[in-house]
XYZ file of N, CA, C and O in Angstrom:
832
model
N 86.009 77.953 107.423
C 86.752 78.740 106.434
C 88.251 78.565 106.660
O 88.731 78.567 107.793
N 89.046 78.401 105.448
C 90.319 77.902 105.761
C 90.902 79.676 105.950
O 90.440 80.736 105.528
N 91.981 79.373 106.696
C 92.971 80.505 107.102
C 94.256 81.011 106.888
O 95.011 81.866 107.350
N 94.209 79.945 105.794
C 95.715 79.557 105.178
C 95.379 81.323 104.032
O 96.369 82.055 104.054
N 94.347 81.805 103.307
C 94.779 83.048 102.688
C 95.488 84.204 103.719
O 96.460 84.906 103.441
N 94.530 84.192 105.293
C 94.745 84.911 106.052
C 95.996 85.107 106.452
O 96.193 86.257 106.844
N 96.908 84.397 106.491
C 97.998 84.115 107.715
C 98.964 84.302 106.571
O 100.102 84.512 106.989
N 98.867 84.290 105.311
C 99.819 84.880 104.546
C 99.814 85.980 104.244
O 100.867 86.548 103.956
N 98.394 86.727 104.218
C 98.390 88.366 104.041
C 99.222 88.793 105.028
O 100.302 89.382 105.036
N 98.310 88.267 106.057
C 99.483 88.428 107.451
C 100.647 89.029 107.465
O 101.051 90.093 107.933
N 101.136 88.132 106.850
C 102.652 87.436 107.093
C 103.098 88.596 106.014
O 103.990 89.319 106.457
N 102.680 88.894 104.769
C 103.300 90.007 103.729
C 103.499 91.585 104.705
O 104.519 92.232 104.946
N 102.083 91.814 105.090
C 101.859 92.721 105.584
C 102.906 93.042 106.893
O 103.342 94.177 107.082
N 103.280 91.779 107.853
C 104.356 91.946 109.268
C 105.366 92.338 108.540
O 105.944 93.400 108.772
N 105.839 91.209 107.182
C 107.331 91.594 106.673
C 107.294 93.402 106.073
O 108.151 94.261 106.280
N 106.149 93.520 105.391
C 105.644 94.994 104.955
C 106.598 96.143 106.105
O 107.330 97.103 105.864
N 106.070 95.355 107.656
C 106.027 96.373 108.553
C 107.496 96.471 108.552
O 108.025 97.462 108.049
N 108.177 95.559 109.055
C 109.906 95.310 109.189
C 110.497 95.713 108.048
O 111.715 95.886 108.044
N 109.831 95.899 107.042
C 111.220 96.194 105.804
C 111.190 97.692 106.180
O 112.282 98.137 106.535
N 109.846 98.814 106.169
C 109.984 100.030 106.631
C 110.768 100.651 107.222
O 111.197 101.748 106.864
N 111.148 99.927 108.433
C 112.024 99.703 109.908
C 113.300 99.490 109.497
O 114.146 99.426 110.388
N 113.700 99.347 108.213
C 115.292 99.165 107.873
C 115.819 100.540 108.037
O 115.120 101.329 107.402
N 116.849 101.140 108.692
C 117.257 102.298 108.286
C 116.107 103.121 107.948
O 115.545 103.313 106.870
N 115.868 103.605 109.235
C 114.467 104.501 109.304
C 115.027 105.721 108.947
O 116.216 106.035 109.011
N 113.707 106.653 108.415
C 114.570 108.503 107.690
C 113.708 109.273 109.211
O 114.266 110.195 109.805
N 112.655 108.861 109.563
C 112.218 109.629 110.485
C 111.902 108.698 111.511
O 110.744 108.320 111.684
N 113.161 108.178 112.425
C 112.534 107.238 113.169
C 111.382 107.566 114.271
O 110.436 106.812 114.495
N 111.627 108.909 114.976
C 110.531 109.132 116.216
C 109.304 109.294 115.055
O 108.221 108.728 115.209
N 109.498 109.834 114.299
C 107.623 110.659 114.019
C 107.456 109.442 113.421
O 106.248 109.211 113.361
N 108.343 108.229 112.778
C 107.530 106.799 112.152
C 106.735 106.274 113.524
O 105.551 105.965 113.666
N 107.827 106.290 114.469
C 107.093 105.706 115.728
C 105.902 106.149 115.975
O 105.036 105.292 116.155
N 105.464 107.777 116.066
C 104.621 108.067 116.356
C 103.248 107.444 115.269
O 102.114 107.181 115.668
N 103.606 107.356 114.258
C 102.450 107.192 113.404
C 101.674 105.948 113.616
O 100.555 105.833 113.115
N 102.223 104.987 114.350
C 102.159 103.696 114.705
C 101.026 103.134 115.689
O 100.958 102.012 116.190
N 100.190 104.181 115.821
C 98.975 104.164 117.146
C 97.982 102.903 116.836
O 97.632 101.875 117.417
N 97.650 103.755 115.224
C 96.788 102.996 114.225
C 97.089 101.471 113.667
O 96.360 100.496 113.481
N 98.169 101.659 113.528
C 98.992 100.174 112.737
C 98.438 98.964 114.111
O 97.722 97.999 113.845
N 98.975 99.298 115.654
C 98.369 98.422 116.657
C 97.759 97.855 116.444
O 97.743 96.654 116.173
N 96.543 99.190 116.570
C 95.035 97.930 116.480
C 94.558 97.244 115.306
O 93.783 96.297 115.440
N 94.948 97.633 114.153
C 94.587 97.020 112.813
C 95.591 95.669 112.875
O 95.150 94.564 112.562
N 96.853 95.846 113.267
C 96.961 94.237 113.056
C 96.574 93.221 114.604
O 96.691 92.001 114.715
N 96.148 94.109 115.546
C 95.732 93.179 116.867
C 94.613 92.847 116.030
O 94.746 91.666 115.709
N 93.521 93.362 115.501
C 92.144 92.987 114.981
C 92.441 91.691 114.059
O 91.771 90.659 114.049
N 93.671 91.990 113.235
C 93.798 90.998 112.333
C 94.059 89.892 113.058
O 93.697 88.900 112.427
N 94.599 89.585 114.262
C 95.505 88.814 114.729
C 94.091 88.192 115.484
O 94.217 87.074 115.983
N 92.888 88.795 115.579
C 91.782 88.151 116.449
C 91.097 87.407 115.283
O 90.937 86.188 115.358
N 90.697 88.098 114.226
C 89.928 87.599 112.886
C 90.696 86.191 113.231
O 90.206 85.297 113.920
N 91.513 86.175 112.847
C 92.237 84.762 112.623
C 91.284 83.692 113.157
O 90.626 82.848 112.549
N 91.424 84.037 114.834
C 90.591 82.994 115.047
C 89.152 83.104 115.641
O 88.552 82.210 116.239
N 88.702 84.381 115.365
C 87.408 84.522 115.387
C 86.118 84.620 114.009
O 84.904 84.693 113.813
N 87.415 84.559 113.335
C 86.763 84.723 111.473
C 85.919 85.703 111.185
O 84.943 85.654 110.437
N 86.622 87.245 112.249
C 84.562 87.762 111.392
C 84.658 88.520 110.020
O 83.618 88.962 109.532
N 85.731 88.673 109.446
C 85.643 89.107 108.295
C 85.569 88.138 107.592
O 85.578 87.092 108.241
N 85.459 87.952 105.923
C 85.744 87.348 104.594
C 87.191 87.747 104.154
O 87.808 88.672 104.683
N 87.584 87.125 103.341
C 88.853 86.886 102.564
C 89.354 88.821 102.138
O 90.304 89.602 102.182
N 88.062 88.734 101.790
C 87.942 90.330 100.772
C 88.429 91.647 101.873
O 89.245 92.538 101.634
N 87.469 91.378 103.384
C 87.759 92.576 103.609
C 88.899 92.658 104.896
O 89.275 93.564 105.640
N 89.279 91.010 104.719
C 90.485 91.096 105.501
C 91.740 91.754 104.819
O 92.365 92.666 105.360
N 92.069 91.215 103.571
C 92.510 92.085 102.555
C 92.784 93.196 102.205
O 93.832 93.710 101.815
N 91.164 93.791 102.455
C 91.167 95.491 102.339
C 92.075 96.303 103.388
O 92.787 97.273 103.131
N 91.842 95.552 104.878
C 92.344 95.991 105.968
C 94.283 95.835 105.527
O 95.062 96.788 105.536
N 94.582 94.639 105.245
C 95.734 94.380 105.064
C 96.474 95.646 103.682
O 97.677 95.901 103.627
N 95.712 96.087 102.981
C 96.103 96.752 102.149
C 96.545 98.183 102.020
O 97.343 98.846 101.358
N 95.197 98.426 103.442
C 95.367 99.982 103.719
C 96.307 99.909 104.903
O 96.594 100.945 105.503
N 96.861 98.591 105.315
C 97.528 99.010 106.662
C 99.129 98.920 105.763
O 99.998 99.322 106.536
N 99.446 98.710 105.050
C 100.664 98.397 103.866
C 101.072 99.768 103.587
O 102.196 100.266 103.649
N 99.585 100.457 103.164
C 99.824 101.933 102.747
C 100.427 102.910 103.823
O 101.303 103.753 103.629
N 100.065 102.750 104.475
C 99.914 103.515 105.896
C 101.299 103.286 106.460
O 101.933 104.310 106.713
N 102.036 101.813 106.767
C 103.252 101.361 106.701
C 104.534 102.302 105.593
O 105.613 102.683 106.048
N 104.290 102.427 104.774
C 105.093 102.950 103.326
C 104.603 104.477 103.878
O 105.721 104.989 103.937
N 103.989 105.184 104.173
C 103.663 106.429 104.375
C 104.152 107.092 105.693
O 104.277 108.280 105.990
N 104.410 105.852 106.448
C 104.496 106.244 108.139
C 106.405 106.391 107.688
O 107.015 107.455 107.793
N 106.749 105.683 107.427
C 108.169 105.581 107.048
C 108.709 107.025 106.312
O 109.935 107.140 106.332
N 108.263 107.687 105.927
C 108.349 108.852 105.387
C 107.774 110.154 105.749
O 107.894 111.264 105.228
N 107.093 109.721 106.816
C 105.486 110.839 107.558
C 104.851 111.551 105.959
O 104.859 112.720 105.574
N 104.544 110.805 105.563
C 104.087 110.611 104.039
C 104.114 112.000 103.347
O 103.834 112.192 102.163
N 104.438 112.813 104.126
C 105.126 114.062 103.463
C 106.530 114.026 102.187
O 106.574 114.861 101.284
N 107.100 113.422 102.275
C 108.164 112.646 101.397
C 108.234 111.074 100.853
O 109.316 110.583 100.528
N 107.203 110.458 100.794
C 107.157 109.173 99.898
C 107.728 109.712 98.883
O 107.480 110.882 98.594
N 108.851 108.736 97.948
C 109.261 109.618 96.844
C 108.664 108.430 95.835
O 109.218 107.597 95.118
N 107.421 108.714 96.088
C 106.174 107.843 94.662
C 107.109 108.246 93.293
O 107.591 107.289 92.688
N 107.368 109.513 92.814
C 107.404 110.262 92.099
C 108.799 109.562 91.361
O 108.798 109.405 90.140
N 109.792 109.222 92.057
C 110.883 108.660 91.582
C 110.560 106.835 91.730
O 111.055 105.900 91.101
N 109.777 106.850 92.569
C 109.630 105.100 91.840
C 109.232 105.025 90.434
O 109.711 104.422 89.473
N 107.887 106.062 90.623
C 106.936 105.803 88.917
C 108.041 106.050 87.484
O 108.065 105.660 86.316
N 108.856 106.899 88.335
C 109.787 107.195 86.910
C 110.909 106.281 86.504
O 111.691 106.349 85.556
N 110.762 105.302 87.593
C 111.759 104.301 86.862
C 111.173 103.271 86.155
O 111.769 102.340 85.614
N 109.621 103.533 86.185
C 108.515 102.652 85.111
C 108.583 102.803 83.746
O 108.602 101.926 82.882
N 108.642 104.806 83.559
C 108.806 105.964 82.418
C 108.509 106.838 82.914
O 108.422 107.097 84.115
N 108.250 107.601 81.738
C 108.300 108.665 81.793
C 106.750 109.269 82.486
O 105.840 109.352 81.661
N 106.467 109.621 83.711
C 105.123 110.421 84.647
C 105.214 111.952 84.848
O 104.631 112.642 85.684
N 105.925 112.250 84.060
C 106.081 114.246 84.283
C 104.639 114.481 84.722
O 104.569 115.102 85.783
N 103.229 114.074 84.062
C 102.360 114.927 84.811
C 101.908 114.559 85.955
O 101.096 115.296 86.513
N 102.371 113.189 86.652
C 102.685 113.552 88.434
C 103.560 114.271 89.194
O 103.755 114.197 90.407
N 104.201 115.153 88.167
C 105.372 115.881 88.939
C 104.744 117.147 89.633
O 104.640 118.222 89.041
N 104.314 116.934 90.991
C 103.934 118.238 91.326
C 104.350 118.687 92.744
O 104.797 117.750 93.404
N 104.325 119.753 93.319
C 105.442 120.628 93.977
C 104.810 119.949 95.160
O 105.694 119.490 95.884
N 103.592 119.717 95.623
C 103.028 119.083 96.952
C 103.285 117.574 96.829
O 103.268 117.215 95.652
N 103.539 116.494 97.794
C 103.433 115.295 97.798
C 101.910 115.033 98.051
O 101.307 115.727 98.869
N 101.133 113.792 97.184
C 100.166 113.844 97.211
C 99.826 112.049 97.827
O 98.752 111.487 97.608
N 100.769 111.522 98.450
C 100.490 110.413 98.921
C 99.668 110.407 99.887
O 98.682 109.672 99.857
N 99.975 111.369 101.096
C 98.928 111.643 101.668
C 96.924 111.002 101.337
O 96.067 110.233 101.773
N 97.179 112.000 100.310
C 95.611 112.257 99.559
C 94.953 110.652 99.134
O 93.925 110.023 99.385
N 96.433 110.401 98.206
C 95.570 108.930 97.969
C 95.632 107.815 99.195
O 94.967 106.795 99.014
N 96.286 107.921 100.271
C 95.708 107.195 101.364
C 94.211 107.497 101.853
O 93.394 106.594 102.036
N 93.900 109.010 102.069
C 92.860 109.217 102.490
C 91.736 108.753 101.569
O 90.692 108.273 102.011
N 91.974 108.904 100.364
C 90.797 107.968 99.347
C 90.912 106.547 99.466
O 89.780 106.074 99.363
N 91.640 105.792 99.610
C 91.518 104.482 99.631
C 91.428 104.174 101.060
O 91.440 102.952 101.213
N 91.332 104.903 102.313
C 90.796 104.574 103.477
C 89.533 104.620 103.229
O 89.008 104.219 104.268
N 88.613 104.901 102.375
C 87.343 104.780 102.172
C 86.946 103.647 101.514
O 85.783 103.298 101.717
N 87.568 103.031 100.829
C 87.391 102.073 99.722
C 88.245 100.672 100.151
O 87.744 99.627 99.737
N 89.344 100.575 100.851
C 89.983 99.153 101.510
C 88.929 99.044 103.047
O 88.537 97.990 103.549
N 88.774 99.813 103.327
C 88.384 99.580 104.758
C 86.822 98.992 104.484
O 86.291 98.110 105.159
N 86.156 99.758 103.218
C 84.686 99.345 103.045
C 83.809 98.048 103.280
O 82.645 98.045 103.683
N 84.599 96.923 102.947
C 84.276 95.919 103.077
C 83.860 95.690 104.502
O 82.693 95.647 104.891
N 84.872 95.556 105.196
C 85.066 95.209 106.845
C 83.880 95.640 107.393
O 83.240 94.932 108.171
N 83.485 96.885 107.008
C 82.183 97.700 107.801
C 81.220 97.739 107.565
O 80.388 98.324 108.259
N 80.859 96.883 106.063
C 79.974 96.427 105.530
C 79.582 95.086 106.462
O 78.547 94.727 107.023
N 80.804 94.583 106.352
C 80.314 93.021 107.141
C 80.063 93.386 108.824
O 79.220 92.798 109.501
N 80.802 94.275 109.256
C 80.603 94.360 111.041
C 79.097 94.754 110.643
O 78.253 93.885 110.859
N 78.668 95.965 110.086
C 77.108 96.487 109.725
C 76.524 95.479 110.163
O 76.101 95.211 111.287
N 76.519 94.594 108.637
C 76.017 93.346 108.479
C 75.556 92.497 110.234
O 74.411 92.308 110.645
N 76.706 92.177 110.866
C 76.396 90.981 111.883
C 75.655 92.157 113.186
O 74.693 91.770 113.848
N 76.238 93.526 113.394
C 76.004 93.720 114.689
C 74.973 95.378 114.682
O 74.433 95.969 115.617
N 75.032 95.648 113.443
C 73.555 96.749 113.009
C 72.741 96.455 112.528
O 71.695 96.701 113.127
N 72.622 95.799 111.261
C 71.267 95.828 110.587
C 71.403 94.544 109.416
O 72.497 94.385 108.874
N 70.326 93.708 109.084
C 71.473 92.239 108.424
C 70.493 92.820 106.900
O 70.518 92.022 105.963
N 69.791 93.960 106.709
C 69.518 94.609 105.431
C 71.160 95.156 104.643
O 72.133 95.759 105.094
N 70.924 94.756 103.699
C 72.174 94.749 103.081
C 72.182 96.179 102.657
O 73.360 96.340 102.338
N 71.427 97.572 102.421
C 71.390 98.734 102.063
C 71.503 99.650 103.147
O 71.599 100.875 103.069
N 71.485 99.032 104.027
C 71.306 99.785 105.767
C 72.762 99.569 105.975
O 73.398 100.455 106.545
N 73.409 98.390 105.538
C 74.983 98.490 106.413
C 75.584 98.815 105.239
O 76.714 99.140 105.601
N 75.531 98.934 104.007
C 76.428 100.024 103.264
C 76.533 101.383 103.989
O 77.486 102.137 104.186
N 74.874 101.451 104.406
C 74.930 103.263 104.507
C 75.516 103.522 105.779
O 76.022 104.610 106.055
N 75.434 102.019 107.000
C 76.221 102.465 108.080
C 77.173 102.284 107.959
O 77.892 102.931 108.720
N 77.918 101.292 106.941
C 79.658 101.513 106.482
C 80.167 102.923 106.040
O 81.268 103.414 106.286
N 79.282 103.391 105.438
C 79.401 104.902 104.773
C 79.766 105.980 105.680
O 80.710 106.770 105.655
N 78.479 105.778 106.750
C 78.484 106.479 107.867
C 80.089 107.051 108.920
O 80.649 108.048 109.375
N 80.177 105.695 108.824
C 81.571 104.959 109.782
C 82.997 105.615 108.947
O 84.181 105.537 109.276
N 82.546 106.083 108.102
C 84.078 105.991 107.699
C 84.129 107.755 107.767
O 85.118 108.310 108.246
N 83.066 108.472 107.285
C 82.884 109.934 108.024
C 83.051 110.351 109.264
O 83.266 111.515 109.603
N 82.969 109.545 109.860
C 83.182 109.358 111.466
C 85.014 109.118 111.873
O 85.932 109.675 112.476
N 84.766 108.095 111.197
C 86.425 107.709 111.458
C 87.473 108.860 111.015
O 88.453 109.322 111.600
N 86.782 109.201 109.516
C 87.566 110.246 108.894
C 87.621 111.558 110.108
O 88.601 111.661 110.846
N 86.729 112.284 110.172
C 86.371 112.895 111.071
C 86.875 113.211 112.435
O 87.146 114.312 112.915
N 86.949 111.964 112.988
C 87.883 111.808 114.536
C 89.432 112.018 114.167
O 90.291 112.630 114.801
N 89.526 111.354 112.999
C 91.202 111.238 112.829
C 91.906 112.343 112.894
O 93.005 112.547 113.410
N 90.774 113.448 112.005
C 91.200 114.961 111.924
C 91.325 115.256 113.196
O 92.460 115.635 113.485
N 90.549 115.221 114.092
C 90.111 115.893 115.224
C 91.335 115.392 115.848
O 92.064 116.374 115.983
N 91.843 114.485 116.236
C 93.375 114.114 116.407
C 94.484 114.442 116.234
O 95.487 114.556 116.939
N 94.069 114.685 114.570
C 95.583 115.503 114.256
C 95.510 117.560 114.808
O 96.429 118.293 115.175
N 94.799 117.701 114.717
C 94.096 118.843 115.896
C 94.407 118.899 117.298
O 94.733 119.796 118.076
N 94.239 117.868 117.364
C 94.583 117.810 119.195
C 96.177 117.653 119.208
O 96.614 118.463 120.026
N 96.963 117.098 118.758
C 98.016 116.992 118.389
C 99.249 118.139 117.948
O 100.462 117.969 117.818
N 98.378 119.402 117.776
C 98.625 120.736 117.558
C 98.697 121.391 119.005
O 99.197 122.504 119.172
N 98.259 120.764 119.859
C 98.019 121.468 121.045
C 99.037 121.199 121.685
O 99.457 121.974 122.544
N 99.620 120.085 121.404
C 100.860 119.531 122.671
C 101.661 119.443 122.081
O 102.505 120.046 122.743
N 102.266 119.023 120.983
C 103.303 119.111 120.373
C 103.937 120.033 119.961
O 103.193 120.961 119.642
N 105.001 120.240 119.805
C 106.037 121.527 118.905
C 105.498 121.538 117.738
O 105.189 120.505 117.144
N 105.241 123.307 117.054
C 104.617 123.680 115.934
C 105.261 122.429 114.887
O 104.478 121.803 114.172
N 106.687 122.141 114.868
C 107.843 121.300 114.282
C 107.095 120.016 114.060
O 106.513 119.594 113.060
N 107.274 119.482 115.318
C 106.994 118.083 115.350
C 105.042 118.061 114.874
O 104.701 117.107 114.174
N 104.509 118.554 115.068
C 103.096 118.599 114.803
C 103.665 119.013 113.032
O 104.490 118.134 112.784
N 103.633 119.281 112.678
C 103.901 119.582 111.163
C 104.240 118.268 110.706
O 103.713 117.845 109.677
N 104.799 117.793 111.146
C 106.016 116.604 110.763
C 105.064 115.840 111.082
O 104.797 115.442 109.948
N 104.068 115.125 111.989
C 103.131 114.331 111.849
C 101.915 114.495 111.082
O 101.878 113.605 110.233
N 100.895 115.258 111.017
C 99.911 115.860 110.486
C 100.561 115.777 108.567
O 100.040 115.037 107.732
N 101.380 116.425 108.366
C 101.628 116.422 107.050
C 100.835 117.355 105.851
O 100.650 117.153 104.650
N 100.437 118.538 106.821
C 99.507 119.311 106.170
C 100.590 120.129 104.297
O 100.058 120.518 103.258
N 101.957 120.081 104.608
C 102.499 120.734 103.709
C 102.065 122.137 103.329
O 102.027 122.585 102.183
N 101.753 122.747 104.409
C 101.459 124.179 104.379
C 99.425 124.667 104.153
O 98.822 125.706 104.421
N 99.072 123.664 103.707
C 97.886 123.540 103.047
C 96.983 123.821 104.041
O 96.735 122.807 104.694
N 96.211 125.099 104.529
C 95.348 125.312 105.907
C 93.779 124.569 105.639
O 92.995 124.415 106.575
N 93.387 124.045 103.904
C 92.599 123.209 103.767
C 92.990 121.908 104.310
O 92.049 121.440 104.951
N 93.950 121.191 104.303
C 94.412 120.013 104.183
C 93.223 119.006 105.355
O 93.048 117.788 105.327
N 92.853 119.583 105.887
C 91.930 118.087 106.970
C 90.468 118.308 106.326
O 89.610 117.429 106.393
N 90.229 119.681 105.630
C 89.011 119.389 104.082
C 89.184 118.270 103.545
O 88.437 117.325 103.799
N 90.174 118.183 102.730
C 90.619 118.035 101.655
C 90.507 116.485 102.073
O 89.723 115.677 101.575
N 91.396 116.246 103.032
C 91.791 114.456 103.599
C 89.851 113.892 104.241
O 89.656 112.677 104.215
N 89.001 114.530 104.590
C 87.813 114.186 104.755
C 86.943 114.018 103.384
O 86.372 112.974 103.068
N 86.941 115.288 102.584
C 86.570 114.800 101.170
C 86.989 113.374 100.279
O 86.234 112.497 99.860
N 88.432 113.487 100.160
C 88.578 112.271 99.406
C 88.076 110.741 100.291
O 88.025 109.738 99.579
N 87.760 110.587 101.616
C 87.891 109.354 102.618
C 85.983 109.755 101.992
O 85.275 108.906 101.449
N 85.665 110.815 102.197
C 84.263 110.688 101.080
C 84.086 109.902 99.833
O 83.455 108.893 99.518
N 84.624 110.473 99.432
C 84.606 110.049 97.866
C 84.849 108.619 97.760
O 84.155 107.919 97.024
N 85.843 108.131 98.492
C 86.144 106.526 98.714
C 85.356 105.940 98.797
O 84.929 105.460 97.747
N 84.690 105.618 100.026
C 83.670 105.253 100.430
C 82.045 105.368 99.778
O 81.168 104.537 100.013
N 81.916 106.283 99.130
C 80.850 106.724 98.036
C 81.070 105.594 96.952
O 80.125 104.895 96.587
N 82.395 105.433 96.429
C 82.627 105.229 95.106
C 82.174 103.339 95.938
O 81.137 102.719 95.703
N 83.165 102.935 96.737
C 82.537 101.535 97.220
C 81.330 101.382 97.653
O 81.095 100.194 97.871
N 80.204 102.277 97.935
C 78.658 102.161 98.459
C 78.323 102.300 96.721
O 77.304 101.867 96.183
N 78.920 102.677 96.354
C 78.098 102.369 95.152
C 78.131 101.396 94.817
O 77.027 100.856 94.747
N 79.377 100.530 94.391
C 79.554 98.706 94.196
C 78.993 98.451 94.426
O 78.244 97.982 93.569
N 78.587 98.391 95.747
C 77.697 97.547 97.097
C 76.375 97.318 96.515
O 75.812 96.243 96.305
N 75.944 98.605 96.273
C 74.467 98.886 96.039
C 74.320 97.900 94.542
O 73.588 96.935 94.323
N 75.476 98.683 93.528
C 74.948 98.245 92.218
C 75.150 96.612 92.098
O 74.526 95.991 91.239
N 75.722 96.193 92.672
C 76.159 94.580 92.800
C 74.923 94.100 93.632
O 74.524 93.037 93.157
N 74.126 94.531 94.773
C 73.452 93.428 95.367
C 71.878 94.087 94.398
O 71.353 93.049 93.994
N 71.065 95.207 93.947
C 70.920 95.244 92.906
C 70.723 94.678 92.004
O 69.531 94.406 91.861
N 71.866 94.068 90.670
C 71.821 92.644 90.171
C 71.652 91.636 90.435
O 71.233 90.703 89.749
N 72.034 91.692 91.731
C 72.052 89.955 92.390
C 70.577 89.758 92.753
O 70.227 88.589 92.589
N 69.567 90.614 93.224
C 68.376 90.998 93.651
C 67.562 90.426 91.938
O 66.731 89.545 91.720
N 68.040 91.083 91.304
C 67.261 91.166 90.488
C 67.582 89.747 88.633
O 67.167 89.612 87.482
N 68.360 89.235 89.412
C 69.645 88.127 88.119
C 68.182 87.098 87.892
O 67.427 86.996 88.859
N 67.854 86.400 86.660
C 66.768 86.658 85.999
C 66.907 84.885 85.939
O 68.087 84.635 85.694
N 66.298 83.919 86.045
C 66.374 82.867 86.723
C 67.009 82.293 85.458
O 66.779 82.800 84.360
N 68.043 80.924 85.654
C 68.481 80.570 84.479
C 67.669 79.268 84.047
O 67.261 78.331 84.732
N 67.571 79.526 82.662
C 66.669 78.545 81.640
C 67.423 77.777 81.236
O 67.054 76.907 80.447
């Protein structure tokens, strides 16, 4: 498999990381957010030459780590989405008093990451293609799950301040509901693809 798509996602995604890094607004708590970013691009940096993903869910990884980049830069409490979209037109009914970037990271951590865990499923759980959706599914409740439990633990040692300022709850005492539901819903909405795509493919009607 050639590697030439890889090494340019790559390469968007490193510059991704460095443009963030220009004139930082929160440089310690960006730093802090940065635990995660590590291992997602060390993993990427092994794929390379171990190939175990596809094109697709190297991608996915590269996409949600972009997001996460643009969010960490702001402790995604202040992404100002709201004034980019409006220099598109006119979005008044995204104008709302909570920042909700947050939220749509946590939904598309269900849905970029899907692929990847479909295929690990695939080679090192179960090579039934309905078994590693459901353990991709699984995995990302889990992941979701721990992450909370992190930002939790993170309450314990840190200043009420600085724990605010990472976590990004915006007052919201639902908010690690709320960020587990949508990383649900993500992941639901891609086990469904999964399913309804291999499905057809199962069933594609021989050509005459």
């Amino acid at each position: 498999m050639n590697n030439q798509f890889k090494i340019v996602v790559l390469a968007i995604t490193v510059l991704v990381a460095i443009v963030t890094y220009i004139n930082p607004v929160f440089p310690r708590e960006q730093f802090l957010q940065q635990a995660g970013t590590v291992l997602l691009v060390a993993l990427m940096l092994c794929d390379l030459r171990k190939r175990w993903f596809s094109n697709l869910a190297f991608l996915g990884i590269a996409l949600f780590l972009m997001l996460h980049l643009v969010g960490a830069r702001y402790i995604y409490s202040y992404v100002p989405y709201q004034e980019w979209l409006q220099c598109l037109g006119d979005w008044e009914w995204l104008h709302t008093s909570r920042n909700h970037y947050d939220r749509l990271v946590h939904l598309l951590f269900g849905v970029f990451l899907f692929p990847a865990l479909v295929e690990f499923s695939r080679c090192r759980v179960t090579s039934r293609q309905v078994m590693a959706v459901l353990a991709a599914w699984l995995m990302v409740q889990a992941g979701s799950l721990i992450y909370e439990l992190f930002e939790w633990a993170l309450t314990l040692v840190l200043s009420p301040e600085d724990a605010e300022g990472y976590n990004g709850q915006q007052g919201d005492l639902w908010d690690a509901h709320k960020d587990m539901a949508l990383a649900m819903l993500g992941s639901t909405i891609a086990a469904g693809y999964y399913i309804v795509r291999s499905y057809f493919k199962r069933n594609k009607p021989f050509a005459t």
